[in-house]
Tab-separated table of N, CA and C in Angstrom:
chain	number	residue	atom	x	y	z
A	1	UNK	N	-204.636	107.105	-52.838
A	1	UNK	CA	-203.366	107.290	-51.864
A	1	UNK	C	-203.361	108.973	-51.535
A	2	UNK	N	-203.226	109.501	-50.677
A	2	UNK	CA	-203.450	110.792	-50.345
A	2	UNK	C	-201.527	111.328	-49.933
A	3	UNK	N	-201.142	112.422	-50.707
A	3	UNK	CA	-199.909	112.882	-50.420
A	3	UNK	C	-199.816	114.283	-49.858
A	4	UNK	N	-199.162	114.344	-48.658
A	4	UNK	CA	-199.195	115.515	-48.000
A	4	UNK	C	-197.917	116.448	-48.026
A	5	UNK	N	-197.705	117.430	-48.301
A	5	UNK	CA	-196.343	118.131	-48.149
A	5	UNK	C	-196.446	119.422	-48.039
A	6	UNK	N	-195.504	120.140	-47.350
A	6	UNK	CA	-195.639	121.392	-46.908
A	6	UNK	C	-194.273	122.451	-47.648
A	7	UNK	N	-194.731	123.540	-48.068
A	7	UNK	CA	-193.869	124.498	-48.764
A	7	UNK	C	-193.799	125.717	-48.022
A	8	UNK	N	-192.547	126.326	-48.426
A	8	UNK	CA	-192.755	127.647	-47.931
A	8	UNK	C	-193.519	128.302	-49.111
A	9	UNK	N	-193.897	129.747	-48.776
A	9	UNK	CA	-194.884	130.270	-49.791
A	9	UNK	C	-193.945	130.848	-50.796
A	10	UNK	N	-193.889	130.280	-51.600
A	10	UNK	CA	-193.089	130.688	-53.157
A	10	UNK	C	-193.657	130.168	-54.576
A	11	UNK	N	-192.888	130.489	-55.534
A	11	UNK	CA	-193.086	130.111	-56.809
A	11	UNK	C	-192.951	128.646	-56.936
A	12	UNK	N	-192.334	127.744	-55.889
A	12	UNK	CA	-192.054	126.755	-56.215
A	12	UNK	C	-193.532	125.810	-56.078
A	13	UNK	N	-194.455	126.066	-55.288
A	13	UNK	CA	-196.031	125.616	-55.169
A	13	UNK	C	-196.451	125.889	-56.652
A	14	UNK	N	-196.241	126.780	-57.369
A	14	UNK	CA	-196.940	126.771	-58.696
A	14	UNK	C	-196.296	126.030	-59.576
A	15	UNK	N	-195.083	125.737	-59.677
A	15	UNK	CA	-194.412	125.109	-60.540
A	15	UNK	C	-194.793	123.341	-59.906
A	16	UNK	N	-195.036	122.981	-58.877
A	16	UNK	CA	-195.274	121.637	-58.717
A	16	UNK	C	-196.347	121.573	-58.934
A	17	UNK	N	-197.506	122.190	-58.728
A	17	UNK	CA	-198.910	121.918	-59.303
A	17	UNK	C	-198.982	122.102	-60.508
A	18	UNK	N	-198.278	122.603	-61.601
A	18	UNK	CA	-198.168	122.581	-62.912
A	18	UNK	C	-197.508	121.303	-63.635
A	19	UNK	N	-196.525	121.114	-62.796
A	19	UNK	CA	-196.095	119.632	-63.109
A	19	UNK	C	-197.021	118.504	-62.996
A	20	UNK	N	-197.775	118.543	-61.741
A	20	UNK	CA	-198.410	117.481	-61.390
A	20	UNK	C	-199.554	117.314	-62.285
A	21	UNK	N	-200.013	118.606	-62.769
A	21	UNK	CA	-201.371	118.592	-64.050
A	21	UNK	C	-200.525	117.875	-65.204
A	22	UNK	N	-199.472	118.222	-65.531
A	22	UNK	CA	-198.943	117.856	-66.752
A	22	UNK	C	-198.498	116.053	-66.619
A	23	UNK	N	-198.653	115.737	-65.383
A	23	UNK	CA	-198.614	114.145	-65.328
A	23	UNK	C	-199.800	113.532	-65.219
A	24	UNK	N	-200.860	114.123	-65.001
A	24	UNK	CA	-202.113	113.640	-65.417
A	24	UNK	C	-202.990	113.692	-64.021
A	25	UNK	N	-202.238	114.418	-63.051
A	25	UNK	CA	-203.231	114.713	-61.565
A	25	UNK	C	-204.188	115.752	-62.129
A	26	UNK	N	-205.443	115.463	-61.761
A	26	UNK	CA	-206.794	116.156	-62.122
A	26	UNK	C	-206.474	117.606	-61.263
A	27	UNK	N	-206.854	118.966	-61.345
A	27	UNK	CA	-206.834	120.126	-60.702
A	27	UNK	C	-207.864	119.389	-59.306
A	28	UNK	N	-208.963	118.666	-59.759
A	28	UNK	CA	-209.908	118.570	-58.452
A	28	UNK	C	-209.109	117.571	-57.323
A	29	UNK	N	-207.983	117.149	-57.749
A	29	UNK	CA	-207.252	116.106	-56.820
A	29	UNK	C	-206.066	116.590	-56.178
A	30	UNK	N	-205.852	118.100	-56.487
A	30	UNK	CA	-205.083	118.982	-55.809
A	30	UNK	C	-205.710	119.983	-54.869
A	31	UNK	N	-204.973	120.048	-53.478
A	31	UNK	CA	-205.751	120.852	-52.334
A	31	UNK	C	-204.531	121.630	-51.797
A	32	UNK	N	-204.696	122.781	-52.150
A	32	UNK	CA	-203.505	123.675	-51.376
A	32	UNK	C	-204.420	124.687	-50.187
A	33	UNK	N	-203.553	124.339	-48.991
A	33	UNK	CA	-204.135	125.129	-47.815
A	33	UNK	C	-202.832	125.995	-47.338
A	34	UNK	N	-203.282	127.283	-47.220
A	34	UNK	CA	-202.026	128.366	-46.726
A	34	UNK	C	-202.401	128.555	-44.978
A	35	UNK	N	-201.374	128.510	-44.724
A	35	UNK	CA	-201.267	128.581	-43.152
A	35	UNK	C	-201.501	130.092	-42.673
A	36	UNK	N	-202.016	130.457	-41.811
A	36	UNK	CA	-202.175	131.849	-41.290
A	36	UNK	C	-200.974	132.141	-40.044
A	37	UNK	N	-200.310	133.208	-40.466
A	37	UNK	CA	-199.119	133.752	-39.348
A	37	UNK	C	-199.915	134.064	-38.217
A	38	UNK	N	-199.017	134.192	-36.867
A	38	UNK	CA	-199.401	134.207	-35.717
A	38	UNK	C	-199.933	135.777	-35.947
A	39	UNK	N	-200.932	135.967	-35.129
A	39	UNK	CA	-201.576	137.103	-34.981
A	39	UNK	C	-201.114	137.978	-33.635
A	40	UNK	N	-201.182	137.166	-32.739
A	40	UNK	CA	-200.946	137.690	-31.208
A	40	UNK	C	-199.482	137.638	-31.047
A	41	UNK	N	-199.102	138.517	-29.977
A	41	UNK	CA	-197.589	138.479	-29.553
A	41	UNK	C	-197.337	137.061	-28.726
A	42	UNK	N	-196.084	136.926	-28.916
A	42	UNK	CA	-195.912	135.668	-27.860
A	42	UNK	C	-195.820	136.172	-26.592
A	43	UNK	N	-196.074	135.246	-25.717
A	43	UNK	CA	-196.116	135.495	-24.181
A	43	UNK	C	-194.377	135.754	-23.715
A	44	UNK	N	-194.108	136.543	-22.676
A	44	UNK	CA	-192.982	136.757	-22.348
A	44	UNK	C	-192.501	136.033	-21.102
A	45	UNK	N	-193.625	135.777	-20.000
A	45	UNK	CA	-193.436	135.104	-19.079
A	45	UNK	C	-194.188	133.605	-19.248
A	46	UNK	N	-193.589	132.904	-18.525
A	46	UNK	CA	-194.143	131.229	-18.924
A	46	UNK	C	-195.107	131.006	-17.665
A	47	UNK	N	-196.017	130.197	-17.886
A	47	UNK	CA	-196.807	129.675	-16.823
A	47	UNK	C	-196.289	128.563	-16.239
A	48	UNK	N	-197.053	127.937	-15.293
A	48	UNK	CA	-196.515	126.587	-14.605
A	48	UNK	C	-196.608	125.591	-15.584
A	49	UNK	N	-197.379	125.204	-16.174
A	49	UNK	CA	-197.551	124.205	-17.365
A	49	UNK	C	-197.174	124.532	-18.674
A	50	UNK	N	-196.471	125.551	-19.026
A	50	UNK	CA	-195.915	125.733	-20.448
A	50	UNK	C	-194.806	126.881	-20.424
A	51	UNK	N	-193.927	126.216	-20.876
A	51	UNK	CA	-192.504	126.803	-21.028
A	51	UNK	C	-191.891	126.523	-22.533
A	52	UNK	N	-191.430	128.113	-22.652
A	52	UNK	CA	-190.868	128.042	-24.183
A	52	UNK	C	-189.161	127.472	-24.024
A	53	UNK	N	-188.607	127.509	-23.003
A	53	UNK	CA	-187.426	127.067	-22.997
A	53	UNK	C	-186.439	128.488	-22.774
A	54	UNK	N	-186.858	129.628	-22.554
A	54	UNK	CA	-186.053	131.261	-22.921
A	54	UNK	C	-186.553	131.561	-21.231
A	55	UNK	N	-185.276	131.770	-20.813
A	55	UNK	CA	-185.212	132.128	-19.351
A	55	UNK	C	-185.250	133.391	-19.350
A	56	UNK	N	-185.918	134.334	-18.563
A	56	UNK	CA	-185.564	135.569	-18.344
A	56	UNK	C	-184.730	135.982	-17.155
A	57	UNK	N	-184.842	135.082	-16.292
A	57	UNK	CA	-184.278	135.389	-14.595
A	57	UNK	C	-182.607	134.942	-14.681
A	58	UNK	N	-182.071	134.207	-15.794
A	58	UNK	CA	-180.612	133.760	-15.679
A	58	UNK	C	-179.836	134.854	-15.146
A	59	UNK	N	-179.877	135.822	-16.193
A	59	UNK	CA	-178.720	136.872	-16.293
A	59	UNK	C	-179.053	137.681	-14.974
A	60	UNK	N	-180.263	137.850	-14.293
A	60	UNK	CA	-180.757	138.452	-13.287
A	60	UNK	C	-179.843	138.013	-11.975
A	61	UNK	N	-180.107	136.563	-11.968
A	61	UNK	CA	-179.783	135.701	-10.741
A	61	UNK	C	-177.820	135.856	-10.663
A	62	UNK	N	-177.370	135.745	-12.039
A	62	UNK	CA	-176.160	135.967	-11.959
A	62	UNK	C	-175.740	137.152	-11.525
A	63	UNK	N	-176.266	138.300	-11.971
A	63	UNK	CA	-176.046	139.650	-11.622
A	63	UNK	C	-176.314	139.830	-10.362
A	64	UNK	N	-177.190	139.073	-9.613
A	64	UNK	CA	-177.479	139.801	-8.430
A	64	UNK	C	-176.695	138.802	-7.378
A	65	UNK	N	-175.785	137.666	-7.703
A	65	UNK	CA	-174.949	136.999	-7.015
A	65	UNK	C	-173.558	137.810	-7.174
A	66	UNK	N	-173.311	138.306	-8.302
A	66	UNK	CA	-171.954	139.198	-8.394
A	66	UNK	C	-171.956	140.609	-7.615
A	67	UNK	N	-173.169	141.311	-7.614
A	67	UNK	CA	-173.511	142.517	-7.196
A	67	UNK	C	-173.664	142.303	-5.565
A	68	UNK	N	-174.472	141.004	-5.029
A	68	UNK	CA	-174.423	140.943	-3.608
A	68	UNK	C	-172.977	140.680	-3.153
A	69	UNK	N	-172.098	139.857	-3.484
A	69	UNK	CA	-170.779	140.052	-3.166
A	69	UNK	C	-170.182	141.038	-3.325
A	70	UNK	N	-169.861	142.153	-4.030
A	70	UNK	CA	-169.423	143.126	-4.174
A	70	UNK	C	-170.216	144.146	-3.150
A	71	UNK	N	-171.292	144.482	-2.911
A	71	UNK	CA	-172.290	144.940	-2.030
A	71	UNK	C	-171.877	144.892	-0.863
A	72	UNK	N	-171.722	143.382	-0.146
A	72	UNK	CA	-171.272	142.877	1.093
A	72	UNK	C	-169.846	143.332	1.584
A	73	UNK	N	-169.073	143.033	0.451
A	73	UNK	CA	-167.495	143.619	0.581
A	73	UNK	C	-167.623	145.044	1.067
A	74	UNK	N	-168.150	145.850	-0.078
A	74	UNK	CA	-168.147	147.351	0.540
A	74	UNK	C	-169.060	147.914	1.670
A	75	UNK	N	-170.106	146.955	1.991
A	75	UNK	CA	-171.007	147.312	3.069
A	75	UNK	C	-170.028	147.200	4.470
A	76	UNK	N	-168.815	146.790	4.275
A	76	UNK	CA	-167.971	146.612	5.896
A	76	UNK	C	-167.494	147.845	6.257
A	77	UNK	N	-167.766	148.693	4.886
A	77	UNK	CA	-167.073	150.242	5.457
A	77	UNK	C	-168.382	151.062	5.456
A	78	UNK	N	-169.737	150.805	5.231
A	78	UNK	CA	-170.948	151.473	5.198
A	78	UNK	C	-171.345	151.594	6.372
A	79	UNK	N	-172.524	152.478	6.564
A	79	UNK	CA	-173.305	152.501	7.930
A	79	UNK	C	-174.070	151.201	8.318
A	80	UNK	N	-174.663	150.715	7.112
A	80	UNK	CA	-175.929	149.852	7.224
A	80	UNK	C	-175.203	148.409	7.797
A	81	UNK	N	-174.266	148.231	7.143
A	81	UNK	CA	-173.187	146.710	7.469
A	81	UNK	C	-173.357	145.999	6.158
A	82	UNK	N	-172.567	145.045	5.982
A	82	UNK	CA	-172.689	144.319	4.806
A	82	UNK	C	-173.796	143.213	4.965
A	83	UNK	N	-174.651	142.960	5.359
A	83	UNK	CA	-175.654	142.178	5.269
A	83	UNK	C	-176.938	143.214	4.495
A	84	UNK	N	-177.068	144.036	4.958
A	84	UNK	CA	-178.078	144.948	4.214
A	84	UNK	C	-177.602	145.211	2.625
A	85	UNK	N	-176.614	145.670	2.697
A	85	UNK	CA	-175.980	146.155	1.741
A	85	UNK	C	-175.960	145.052	0.377
A	86	UNK	N	-175.544	143.848	1.162
A	86	UNK	CA	-175.650	142.717	0.181
A	86	UNK	C	-177.000	142.254	-0.278
A	87	UNK	N	-177.832	142.519	0.514
A	87	UNK	CA	-179.466	142.167	-0.190
A	87	UNK	C	-179.746	143.513	-1.040
A	88	UNK	N	-179.263	144.601	-0.810
A	88	UNK	CA	-179.609	145.935	-1.486
A	88	UNK	C	-179.193	145.590	-2.846
A	89	UNK	N	-177.806	145.218	-2.905
A	89	UNK	CA	-176.910	145.085	-4.409
A	89	UNK	C	-177.781	143.817	-4.889
A	90	UNK	N	-177.953	142.757	-4.299
A	90	UNK	CA	-178.417	141.644	-5.151
A	90	UNK	C	-179.661	142.223	-5.620
A	91	UNK	N	-180.767	143.092	-5.017
A	91	UNK	CA	-181.865	143.247	-5.648
A	91	UNK	C	-181.508	144.339	-6.901
A	92	UNK	N	-180.627	144.814	-6.659
A	92	UNK	CA	-180.430	146.080	-7.877
A	92	UNK	C	-179.724	145.106	-9.095
A	93	UNK	N	-179.066	144.119	-8.596
A	93	UNK	CA	-178.293	143.223	-9.736
A	93	UNK	C	-179.421	142.468	-10.623
A	94	UNK	N	-180.225	142.003	-9.807
A	94	UNK	CA	-181.573	141.185	-10.159
A	94	UNK	C	-182.246	141.794	-10.974
A	95	UNK	N	-182.790	143.280	-10.685
A	95	UNK	CA	-183.534	144.252	-11.795
A	95	UNK	C	-182.927	144.489	-12.931
A	96	UNK	N	-181.647	144.778	-12.767
A	96	UNK	CA	-180.494	145.145	-13.800
A	96	UNK	C	-180.709	144.150	-14.838
A	97	UNK	N	-180.299	142.745	-14.677
A	97	UNK	CA	-180.190	141.577	-15.471
A	97	UNK	C	-181.688	141.279	-15.777
A	98	UNK	N	-182.683	141.357	-15.094
A	98	UNK	CA	-183.965	141.213	-15.810
A	98	UNK	C	-184.560	142.126	-16.825
A	99	UNK	N	-183.709	143.587	-16.378
A	99	UNK	CA	-184.077	144.541	-17.620
A	99	UNK	C	-183.326	144.303	-18.930
A	100	UNK	N	-182.255	143.858	-18.678
A	100	UNK	CA	-181.309	143.630	-19.927
A	100	UNK	C	-181.961	142.629	-20.636
A	101	UNK	N	-182.482	141.369	-20.056
A	101	UNK	CA	-182.853	140.174	-20.764
A	101	UNK	C	-184.328	140.550	-21.475
A	102	UNK	N	-185.028	141.588	-20.431
A	102	UNK	CA	-186.610	141.866	-21.150
A	102	UNK	C	-186.265	142.676	-22.537
A	103	UNK	N	-185.134	143.803	-22.162
A	103	UNK	CA	-184.900	144.380	-23.596
A	103	UNK	C	-184.361	143.699	-24.891
A	104	UNK	N	-183.683	142.513	-24.579
A	104	UNK	CA	-182.887	141.817	-25.452
A	104	UNK	C	-184.170	140.922	-26.354
A	105	UNK	N	-185.184	140.405	-25.343
A	105	UNK	CA	-186.185	139.763	-25.972
A	105	UNK	C	-187.070	140.759	-26.820
A	106	UNK	N	-187.408	141.537	-26.191
A	106	UNK	CA	-188.373	142.561	-26.657
A	106	UNK	C	-188.215	142.963	-28.085
A	107	UNK	N	-186.849	143.737	-27.957
A	107	UNK	CA	-186.367	144.533	-28.968
A	107	UNK	C	-185.241	143.671	-30.057
A	108	UNK	N	-184.465	143.150	-29.477
A	108	UNK	CA	-183.064	142.486	-30.243
A	108	UNK	C	-183.952	141.334	-31.182
A	109	UNK	N	-184.340	140.468	-30.070
A	109	UNK	CA	-184.861	139.252	-30.710
A	109	UNK	C	-186.064	139.607	-31.719
A	110	UNK	N	-187.119	140.400	-31.283
A	110	UNK	CA	-187.770	140.890	-32.561
A	110	UNK	C	-187.404	141.297	-33.767
A	111	UNK	N	-186.467	142.101	-33.625
A	111	UNK	CA	-185.795	142.340	-34.759
A	111	UNK	C	-185.263	141.377	-35.591
A	112	UNK	N	-184.542	140.468	-34.997
A	112	UNK	CA	-184.156	139.318	-35.657
A	112	UNK	C	-185.079	138.176	-36.261
A	113	UNK	N	-186.170	138.357	-35.689
A	113	UNK	CA	-187.372	137.404	-35.854
A	113	UNK	C	-188.049	138.034	-37.380
A	114	UNK	N	-188.102	139.579	-37.215
A	114	UNK	CA	-188.444	140.120	-38.461
A	114	UNK	C	-187.607	140.154	-39.473
A	115	UNK	N	-186.241	140.179	-39.406
A	115	UNK	CA	-185.252	139.842	-40.317
A	115	UNK	C	-185.113	138.628	-41.179
A	116	UNK	N	-185.503	137.774	-40.383
A	116	UNK	CA	-185.515	136.165	-40.900
A	116	UNK	C	-186.417	135.904	-41.770
A	117	UNK	N	-187.519	136.810	-41.801
A	117	UNK	CA	-188.778	136.700	-42.709
A	117	UNK	C	-189.340	135.395	-42.533
A	118	UNK	N	-189.657	135.068	-41.377
A	118	UNK	CA	-190.414	133.696	-41.059
A	118	UNK	C	-192.192	133.859	-41.928
A	119	UNK	N	-192.332	133.286	-42.744
A	119	UNK	CA	-193.478	133.416	-43.707
A	119	UNK	C	-194.194	132.058	-43.346
A	120	UNK	N	-195.280	132.125	-43.380
A	120	UNK	CA	-196.326	130.718	-42.930
A	120	UNK	C	-196.122	130.023	-44.086
A	121	UNK	N	-196.208	128.715	-43.959
A	121	UNK	CA	-196.037	127.770	-44.989
A	121	UNK	C	-197.466	127.273	-45.550
A	122	UNK	N	-197.424	126.418	-46.531
A	122	UNK	CA	-198.462	126.233	-47.283
A	122	UNK	C	-198.505	124.435	-47.233
A	123	UNK	N	-199.625	123.889	-46.973
A	123	UNK	CA	-199.907	122.530	-47.306
A	123	UNK	C	-200.517	122.074	-48.315
A	124	UNK	N	-199.755	121.421	-49.520
A	124	UNK	CA	-200.332	120.653	-50.561
A	124	UNK	C	-200.637	119.270	-50.367
A	125	UNK	N	-201.812	118.981	-50.512
A	125	UNK	CA	-202.416	117.706	-50.427
A	125	UNK	C	-202.752	117.597	-51.884
A	126	UNK	N	-202.177	116.124	-52.281
A	126	UNK	CA	-202.685	115.384	-53.553
A	126	UNK	C	-203.333	114.100	-53.350
A	127	UNK	N	-204.423	113.770	-54.201
A	127	UNK	CA	-205.161	112.623	-54.343
A	127	UNK	C	-204.801	112.025	-55.267
A	128	UNK	N	-204.147	110.673	-55.363
A	128	UNK	CA	-203.561	110.068	-56.636
A	128	UNK	C	-203.615	108.485	-56.232
A	129	UNK	N	-203.460	107.720	-57.140
A	129	UNK	CA	-203.058	106.553	-57.258
A	129	UNK	C	-201.986	105.898	-56.499
A	130	UNK	N	-201.928	104.520	-56.219
A	130	UNK	CA	-200.755	104.223	-55.530
A	130	UNK	C	-199.498	104.353	-56.400
A	131	UNK	N	-199.888	103.538	-57.552
A	131	UNK	CA	-199.215	103.619	-58.608
A	131	UNK	C	-198.409	105.024	-58.961
A	132	UNK	N	-198.874	106.196	-58.955
A	132	UNK	CA	-198.661	107.500	-59.484
A	132	UNK	C	-197.691	108.373	-57.953
A	133	UNK	N	-197.940	107.440	-56.645
A	133	UNK	CA	-197.598	107.918	-55.847
A	133	UNK	C	-195.725	108.558	-55.406
A	134	UNK	N	-194.874	107.537	-56.594
A	134	UNK	CA	-193.736	107.960	-56.408
A	134	UNK	C	-193.266	108.983	-57.302
A	135	UNK	N	-193.921	108.894	-58.584
A	135	UNK	CA	-193.797	110.215	-59.251
A	135	UNK	C	-194.168	111.608	-58.727
A	136	UNK	N	-195.317	111.592	-58.213
A	136	UNK	CA	-195.810	112.487	-57.472
A	136	UNK	C	-194.963	113.082	-55.879
A	137	UNK	N	-194.459	112.177	-55.462
A	137	UNK	CA	-193.400	112.402	-54.179
A	137	UNK	C	-192.145	113.068	-54.819
A	138	UNK	N	-191.698	112.317	-56.118
A	138	UNK	CA	-190.471	113.106	-56.754
A	138	UNK	C	-190.464	114.319	-57.237
A	139	UNK	N	-191.860	114.627	-57.699
A	139	UNK	CA	-192.040	116.143	-58.172
A	139	UNK	C	-192.027	117.147	-57.029
A	140	UNK	N	-193.011	116.648	-55.762
A	140	UNK	CA	-192.604	117.309	-54.803
A	140	UNK	C	-191.262	117.687	-54.184
A	141	UNK	N	-190.513	116.654	-54.221
A	141	UNK	CA	-188.885	116.952	-53.610
A	141	UNK	C	-188.359	117.623	-54.587
A	142	UNK	N	-188.227	117.712	-55.953
A	142	UNK	CA	-187.811	118.403	-56.853
A	142	UNK	C	-188.163	119.746	-56.451
A	143	UNK	N	-189.531	120.259	-56.253
A	143	UNK	CA	-189.717	121.818	-56.302
A	143	UNK	C	-189.656	122.246	-54.712
A	144	UNK	N	-188.725	121.532	-54.377
A	144	UNK	CA	-188.106	121.857	-52.749
A	144	UNK	C	-189.146	121.998	-51.834
A	145	UNK	N	-189.885	120.971	-51.669
A	145	UNK	CA	-190.575	120.921	-50.282
A	145	UNK	C	-190.262	120.547	-49.186
A	146	UNK	N	-190.924	120.986	-48.133
A	146	UNK	CA	-189.836	120.769	-46.880
A	146	UNK	C	-190.270	119.370	-46.105
A	147	UNK	N	-191.518	119.086	-46.453
A	147	UNK	CA	-191.899	117.515	-45.728
A	147	UNK	C	-192.713	116.926	-46.671
A	148	UNK	N	-192.855	115.803	-46.972
A	148	UNK	CA	-193.741	114.981	-47.649
A	148	UNK	C	-194.147	113.540	-47.023
A	149	UNK	N	-195.343	113.148	-46.893
A	149	UNK	CA	-195.615	112.374	-46.131
A	149	UNK	C	-196.794	111.709	-47.334
A	150	UNK	N	-196.845	110.083	-47.235
A	150	UNK	CA	-198.019	109.644	-47.801
A	150	UNK	C	-198.632	108.945	-46.773
A	151	UNK	N	-200.229	108.728	-47.263
A	151	UNK	CA	-201.029	107.998	-46.354
A	151	UNK	C	-202.346	107.198	-47.320
A	152	UNK	N	-201.915	106.277	-47.096
A	152	UNK	CA	-202.874	105.206	-47.806
A	152	UNK	C	-204.375	105.545	-47.723
A	153	UNK	N	-205.133	105.507	-48.646
A	153	UNK	CA	-206.423	105.687	-48.838
A	153	UNK	C	-207.594	104.975	-47.822
A	154	UNK	N	-206.820	103.543	-47.667
A	154	UNK	CA	-207.763	102.594	-47.189
A	154	UNK	C	-207.685	102.285	-45.701
A	155	UNK	N	-206.998	103.468	-45.121
A	155	UNK	CA	-206.761	103.231	-43.905
A	155	UNK	C	-205.274	103.199	-43.444
A	156	UNK	N	-205.107	103.164	-41.916
A	156	UNK	CA	-203.645	102.939	-41.649
A	156	UNK	C	-203.404	101.314	-41.602
Protein backbone atom coordinates (compact mmCIF):
# COMPACT_ATOMS: atom_id res chain seq x y z
CA UNK A 1 0.00 0.00 0.00
CA UNK A 2 1.21 3.50 -0.78
CA UNK A 3 0.36 6.46 1.40
CA UNK A 4 0.66 9.95 -0.06
CA UNK A 5 0.74 13.03 2.14
CA UNK A 6 1.53 16.70 1.71
CA UNK A 7 3.35 18.94 4.16
CA UNK A 8 4.43 22.54 4.35
CA UNK A 9 8.18 22.77 4.21
CA UNK A 10 9.09 22.58 7.92
CA UNK A 11 10.84 20.42 10.49
CA UNK A 12 7.71 18.30 10.91
CA UNK A 13 8.68 16.35 7.79
CA UNK A 14 11.93 15.24 9.43
CA UNK A 15 10.07 14.34 12.59
CA UNK A 16 7.57 12.28 10.63
CA UNK A 17 10.32 10.46 8.69
CA UNK A 18 12.30 9.65 11.83
CA UNK A 19 9.16 8.38 13.57
CA UNK A 20 8.29 6.24 10.54
CA UNK A 21 11.79 4.75 10.59
CA UNK A 22 11.41 3.94 14.31
CA UNK A 23 8.20 2.02 13.59
CA UNK A 24 9.98 -0.23 11.10
CA UNK A 25 9.53 1.49 7.73
CA UNK A 26 12.77 1.29 5.74
CA UNK A 27 14.44 4.36 4.23
CA UNK A 28 14.02 2.84 0.78
CA UNK A 29 10.22 2.86 1.26
CA UNK A 30 10.04 6.59 2.04
CA UNK A 31 10.12 9.03 -0.87
CA UNK A 32 10.07 12.82 -0.44
CA UNK A 33 9.39 15.19 -3.35
CA UNK A 34 9.62 18.98 -2.90
CA UNK A 35 7.38 21.04 -5.14
CA UNK A 36 8.84 24.02 -7.00
CA UNK A 37 7.62 27.56 -6.44
CA UNK A 38 6.07 29.47 -9.31
CA UNK A 39 8.84 31.25 -11.20
CA UNK A 40 6.78 33.22 -13.71
CA UNK A 41 4.50 36.05 -12.73
CA UNK A 42 0.77 35.52 -12.78
CA UNK A 43 -1.07 36.85 -15.79
CA UNK A 44 -3.11 39.96 -15.16
CA UNK A 45 -5.55 39.69 -18.04
CA UNK A 46 -7.70 36.60 -18.52
CA UNK A 47 -8.09 34.83 -21.83
CA UNK A 48 -11.29 33.54 -23.35
CA UNK A 49 -10.69 30.02 -22.03
CA UNK A 50 -9.10 30.69 -18.62
CA UNK A 51 -10.21 33.01 -15.88
CA UNK A 52 -8.97 33.29 -12.31
CA UNK A 53 -12.04 34.98 -10.85
CA UNK A 54 -10.37 38.37 -10.42
CA UNK A 55 -12.12 41.15 -12.29
CA UNK A 56 -10.20 44.24 -13.27
CA UNK A 57 -13.07 46.12 -14.91
CA UNK A 58 -15.72 46.04 -12.18
CA UNK A 59 -14.53 49.20 -10.45
CA UNK A 60 -13.95 50.81 -13.87
CA UNK A 61 -17.54 50.15 -14.91
CA UNK A 62 -18.92 51.49 -11.64
CA UNK A 63 -16.84 54.66 -11.88
CA UNK A 64 -17.73 55.03 -15.58
CA UNK A 65 -21.42 54.96 -14.68
CA UNK A 66 -21.03 57.46 -11.85
CA UNK A 67 -18.81 59.78 -13.86
CA UNK A 68 -21.11 59.66 -16.91
CA UNK A 69 -24.10 60.72 -14.82
CA UNK A 70 -22.14 63.58 -13.30
CA UNK A 71 -20.63 64.52 -16.67
CA UNK A 72 -24.02 64.49 -18.40
CA UNK A 73 -25.50 66.64 -15.63
CA UNK A 74 -22.70 69.19 -15.89
CA UNK A 75 -22.76 68.92 -19.70
CA UNK A 76 -26.02 70.85 -19.87
CA UNK A 77 -24.07 73.95 -18.92
CA UNK A 78 -21.01 73.27 -21.11
CA UNK A 79 -20.56 73.93 -24.83
CA UNK A 80 -20.51 70.36 -26.21
CA UNK A 81 -23.67 69.25 -24.46
CA UNK A 82 -24.58 66.42 -22.11
CA UNK A 83 -24.00 63.50 -24.50
CA UNK A 84 -20.39 64.28 -25.33
CA UNK A 85 -19.52 65.16 -21.75
CA UNK A 86 -21.26 62.02 -20.49
CA UNK A 87 -19.16 59.86 -22.85
CA UNK A 88 -15.94 61.72 -22.03
CA UNK A 89 -16.51 61.47 -18.28
CA UNK A 90 -17.49 57.77 -18.58
CA UNK A 91 -14.21 57.10 -20.37
CA UNK A 92 -12.28 58.99 -17.68
CA UNK A 93 -14.10 57.07 -14.92
CA UNK A 94 -13.37 53.72 -16.58
CA UNK A 95 -9.65 54.51 -17.01
CA UNK A 96 -9.45 55.71 -13.40
CA UNK A 97 -11.15 52.55 -12.06
CA UNK A 98 -8.98 50.29 -14.20
CA UNK A 99 -5.86 52.10 -12.99
CA UNK A 100 -6.91 51.72 -9.35
CA UNK A 101 -7.57 47.98 -9.78
CA UNK A 102 -4.27 47.43 -11.61
CA UNK A 103 -2.42 49.26 -8.85
CA UNK A 104 -4.18 47.20 -6.18
CA UNK A 105 -3.46 43.93 -7.97
CA UNK A 106 0.16 44.63 -8.87
CA UNK A 107 1.35 46.41 -5.70
CA UNK A 108 -0.93 45.74 -2.74
CA UNK A 109 -1.92 42.12 -3.48
CA UNK A 110 1.67 41.23 -4.37
CA UNK A 111 2.87 42.54 -1.02
CA UNK A 112 0.15 40.56 0.77
CA UNK A 113 1.19 37.36 -1.03
CA UNK A 114 4.82 37.97 -0.05
CA UNK A 115 3.90 38.66 3.57
CA UNK A 116 1.79 35.51 3.85
CA UNK A 117 4.87 33.54 2.95
CA UNK A 118 3.44 30.96 0.63
CA UNK A 119 6.05 28.25 0.42
CA UNK A 120 6.01 25.22 -1.74
CA UNK A 121 4.74 22.05 -0.21
CA UNK A 122 6.44 18.69 0.05
CA UNK A 123 4.92 15.37 -0.97
CA UNK A 124 5.81 12.39 1.19
CA UNK A 125 5.18 8.92 -0.24
CA UNK A 126 5.40 5.90 2.04
CA UNK A 127 5.32 2.34 0.70
CA UNK A 128 4.15 -0.01 3.46
CA UNK A 129 2.06 -3.09 4.24
CA UNK A 130 -1.70 -2.79 4.62
CA UNK A 131 -1.29 -3.73 8.28
CA UNK A 132 0.99 -0.74 8.95
CA UNK A 133 -1.17 1.71 7.01
CA UNK A 134 -3.20 2.94 9.97
CA UNK A 135 -0.08 3.52 12.09
CA UNK A 136 1.66 5.39 9.25
CA UNK A 137 -1.44 7.51 8.65
CA UNK A 138 -1.67 8.44 12.35
CA UNK A 139 2.03 9.38 12.41
CA UNK A 140 1.56 11.64 9.38
CA UNK A 141 -1.52 13.33 10.84
CA UNK A 142 0.25 13.78 14.19
CA UNK A 143 3.11 15.60 12.43
CA UNK A 144 0.76 18.14 10.83
CA UNK A 145 0.25 16.70 7.35
CA UNK A 146 -1.97 18.88 5.17
CA UNK A 147 -3.55 15.86 3.51
CA UNK A 148 -3.19 12.08 3.50
CA UNK A 149 -4.41 9.52 0.97
CA UNK A 150 -4.03 5.74 0.84
CA UNK A 151 -3.71 3.85 -2.45
CA UNK A 152 -3.75 0.04 -2.54
CA UNK A 153 -0.82 -1.44 -4.43
CA UNK A 154 -2.91 -4.06 -6.22
CA UNK A 155 -4.82 -1.39 -8.14
CA UNK A 156 -7.98 0.60 -7.70
